[in-house]
mmCIF file of C-alpha atoms in Angstrom:
data_model
loop_
_atom_site.group_PDB
_atom_site.id
_atom_site.type_symbol
_atom_site.label_atom_id
_atom_site.label_comp_id
_atom_site.label_asym_id
_atom_site.label_seq_id
_atom_site.Cartn_x
_atom_site.Cartn_y
_atom_site.Cartn_z
ATOM 1 C CA MET A 1 0.000 0.000 0.000
ATOM 2 C CA ILE A 2 2.949 2.299 0.653
ATOM 3 C CA SER A 3 4.220 1.832 -2.890
ATOM 4 C CA VAL A 4 0.725 2.443 -4.285
ATOM 5 C CA ALA A 5 0.448 5.667 -2.285
ATOM 6 C CA SER A 6 3.915 6.978 -3.140
ATOM 7 C CA THR A 7 3.490 6.232 -6.841
ATOM 8 C CA LEU A 8 0.137 7.978 -6.971
ATOM 9 C CA LEU A 9 1.347 10.959 -4.960
ATOM 10 C CA ALA A 10 4.189 11.486 -7.418
ATOM 11 C CA ALA A 11 1.964 10.939 -10.454
ATOM 12 C CA THR A 12 -0.752 13.280 -9.209
ATOM 13 C CA ALA A 13 1.746 16.025 -8.434
ATOM 14 C CA GLY A 14 2.871 15.921 -12.060
ATOM 15 C CA ARG A 15 -0.643 16.311 -13.457
ATOM 16 C CA THR A 16 -1.313 19.937 -12.549
ATOM 17 C CA ARG A 17 -1.348 20.863 -16.236
ATOM 18 C CA ASP A 18 -4.152 18.308 -16.771
ATOM 19 C CA PHE A 19 -6.122 19.827 -13.903
ATOM 20 C CA ARG A 20 -5.692 23.287 -15.392
ATOM 21 C CA VAL A 21 -6.951 22.095 -18.793
ATOM 22 C CA LEU A 22 -9.990 20.490 -17.176
ATOM 23 C CA ARG A 23 -10.742 23.664 -15.234
ATOM 24 C CA LEU A 24 -10.342 25.844 -18.331
ATOM 25 C CA SER A 25 -12.690 23.562 -20.264
ATOM 26 C CA GLY A 26 -15.413 24.238 -17.699
ATOM 27 C CA ALA A 27 -15.079 21.486 -15.119
ATOM 28 C CA THR A 28 -15.674 22.438 -11.513
ATOM 29 C CA PRO A 29 -13.104 21.433 -8.894
ATOM 30 C CA ARG A 30 -15.568 18.825 -7.624
ATOM 31 C CA GLN A 31 -15.905 17.327 -11.114
ATOM 32 C CA VAL A 32 -12.127 17.158 -11.475
ATOM 33 C CA LEU A 33 -11.815 15.340 -8.142
ATOM 34 C CA LEU A 34 -14.663 12.951 -8.967
ATOM 35 C CA THR A 35 -13.040 12.178 -12.309
ATOM 36 C CA LEU A 36 -9.759 11.414 -10.591
ATOM 37 C CA ALA A 37 -11.484 9.217 -8.001
ATOM 38 C CA ALA A 38 -13.334 7.280 -10.730
ATOM 39 C CA GLU A 39 -10.114 6.886 -12.708
ATOM 40 C CA THR A 40 -8.337 5.561 -9.614
ATOM 41 C CA CYS A 41 -11.140 3.089 -8.900
ATOM 42 C CA CYS A 42 -10.920 1.783 -12.479
ATOM 43 C CA VAL A 43 -7.147 1.376 -12.262
ATOM 44 C CA VAL A 44 -7.244 -0.441 -8.905
ATOM 45 C CA THR A 45 -10.050 -2.724 -10.112
ATOM 46 C CA LEU A 46 -8.175 -3.537 -13.302
ATOM 47 C CA GLY A 47 -4.957 -4.151 -11.364
ATOM 48 C CA ALA A 48 -6.715 -6.468 -8.907
ATOM 49 C CA ALA A 49 -8.409 -8.388 -11.716
ATOM 50 C CA LEU A 50 -5.149 -8.799 -13.638
ATOM 51 C CA GLY A 51 -3.359 -9.870 -10.456
ATOM 52 C CA LEU A 52 -5.967 -12.546 -9.810
ATOM 53 C CA VAL A 53 -5.835 -13.733 -13.425
ATOM 54 C CA VAL A 54 -2.047 -14.026 -13.262
ATOM 55 C CA ALA A 55 -2.049 -15.808 -9.887
ATOM 56 C CA ALA A 56 -4.830 -18.295 -10.697
ATOM 57 C CA PRO A 57 -2.862 -20.617 -13.039
ATOM 58 C CA ALA A 58 0.024 -20.820 -10.568
ATOM 59 C CA LEU A 59 -2.318 -21.631 -7.688
ATOM 60 C CA PHE A 60 -4.233 -24.253 -9.662
ATOM 61 C CA GLY A 61 -0.974 -25.717 -10.982
ATOM 62 C CA THR A 62 0.484 -25.963 -7.486
ATOM 63 C CA ALA A 63 -2.645 -27.654 -6.155
ATOM 64 C CA HIS A 64 -2.661 -30.098 -9.091
ATOM 65 C CA GLY A 65 1.052 -30.856 -8.721
ATOM 66 C CA LEU A 66 0.701 -31.547 -4.998
ATOM 67 C CA ARG A 67 -2.325 -33.734 -5.667
ATOM 68 C CA GLU A 68 -0.371 -35.772 -8.231
ATOM 69 C CA GLU A 69 2.826 -35.978 -6.156
ATOM 70 C CA LEU A 70 1.235 -36.850 -2.844
ATOM 71 C CA GLY A 71 -1.605 -38.938 -4.150
ATOM 72 C CA LEU A 72 -3.890 -37.182 -1.690
ATOM 73 C CA PRO A 73 -6.815 -34.871 -2.302
ATOM 74 C CA VAL A 74 -5.427 -31.336 -2.207
ATOM 75 C CA GLU A 75 -7.969 -28.560 -2.447
ATOM 76 C CA LEU A 76 -7.228 -24.995 -3.367
ATOM 77 C CA ALA A 77 -8.278 -22.688 -0.534
ATOM 78 C CA VAL A 78 -8.156 -18.926 -0.992
ATOM 79 C CA ALA A 79 -8.929 -16.632 1.928
ATOM 80 C CA TRP A 80 -11.317 -14.412 -0.037
ATOM 81 C CA PRO A 81 -12.086 -12.083 2.885
ATOM 82 C CA TRP A 82 -8.369 -11.278 3.149
ATOM 83 C CA VAL A 83 -8.095 -10.767 -0.595
ATOM 84 C CA ALA A 84 -11.115 -8.454 -0.546
ATOM 85 C CA GLY A 85 -9.651 -6.594 2.434
ATOM 86 C CA VAL A 86 -6.346 -5.999 0.682
ATOM 87 C CA ILE A 87 -8.080 -4.812 -2.490
ATOM 88 C CA THR A 88 -10.348 -2.518 -0.477
ATOM 89 C CA GLY A 89 -7.365 -1.148 1.449
ATOM 90 C CA CYS A 90 -5.492 -0.462 -1.786
ATOM 91 C CA LEU A 91 -8.580 1.225 -3.199
ATOM 92 C CA LEU A 92 -8.917 3.511 -0.181
ATOM 93 C CA VAL A 93 -5.221 4.377 -0.044
ATOM 94 C CA ALA A 94 -5.040 4.953 -3.802
ATOM 95 C CA THR A 95 -8.094 7.191 -3.808
ATOM 96 C CA ALA A 96 -6.770 9.247 -0.900
ATOM 97 C CA ALA A 97 -3.294 9.468 -2.476
ATOM 98 C CA THR A 98 -4.849 10.782 -5.677
ATOM 99 C CA VAL A 99 -7.618 13.067 -4.463
ATOM 100 C CA LEU A 100 -5.838 14.816 -1.584
ATOM 101 C CA PRO A 101 -2.852 16.136 -3.591
ATOM 102 C CA ALA A 102 -5.155 17.024 -6.488
ATOM 103 C CA ARG A 103 -7.355 18.979 -4.111
ATOM 104 C CA ALA A 104 -4.324 20.886 -2.844
ATOM 105 C CA ALA A 105 -3.187 21.575 -6.404
ATOM 106 C CA LEU A 106 -6.647 22.860 -7.353
ATOM 107 C CA ARG A 107 -6.600 25.197 -4.338
ATOM 108 C CA ARG A 108 -3.183 26.548 -5.360
ATOM 109 C CA MET A 109 -4.468 27.110 -8.901
ATOM 110 C CA ARG A 110 -7.447 29.053 -7.543
ATOM 111 C CA ARG A 111 -5.163 31.390 -5.608
ATOM 112 C CA ALA A 112 -2.815 32.022 -8.517
#
């Protein structure tokens, strides 16, 4: 979560020109922030989905290999509440790390 936050903080700080263009095209500060929050939600959802797709073959392969090697029934067990908790935590941290610096940048633009 720390790497997600630091990456998004740095990326958001570099997007002040984008915020200015949105404001000049008629978007309110609230609309800019909602757009950024929606964009962040899409990115985190896509990242979580791709992570699960990449991990699934390895998990199924490991379970199958153990089943074959041991000759015992080995079932794949995923702690879905933990997975959902991690994804939710990343979503919250990513949204905060995007919206809070953008809000500060929009305030600075208003003063200038």
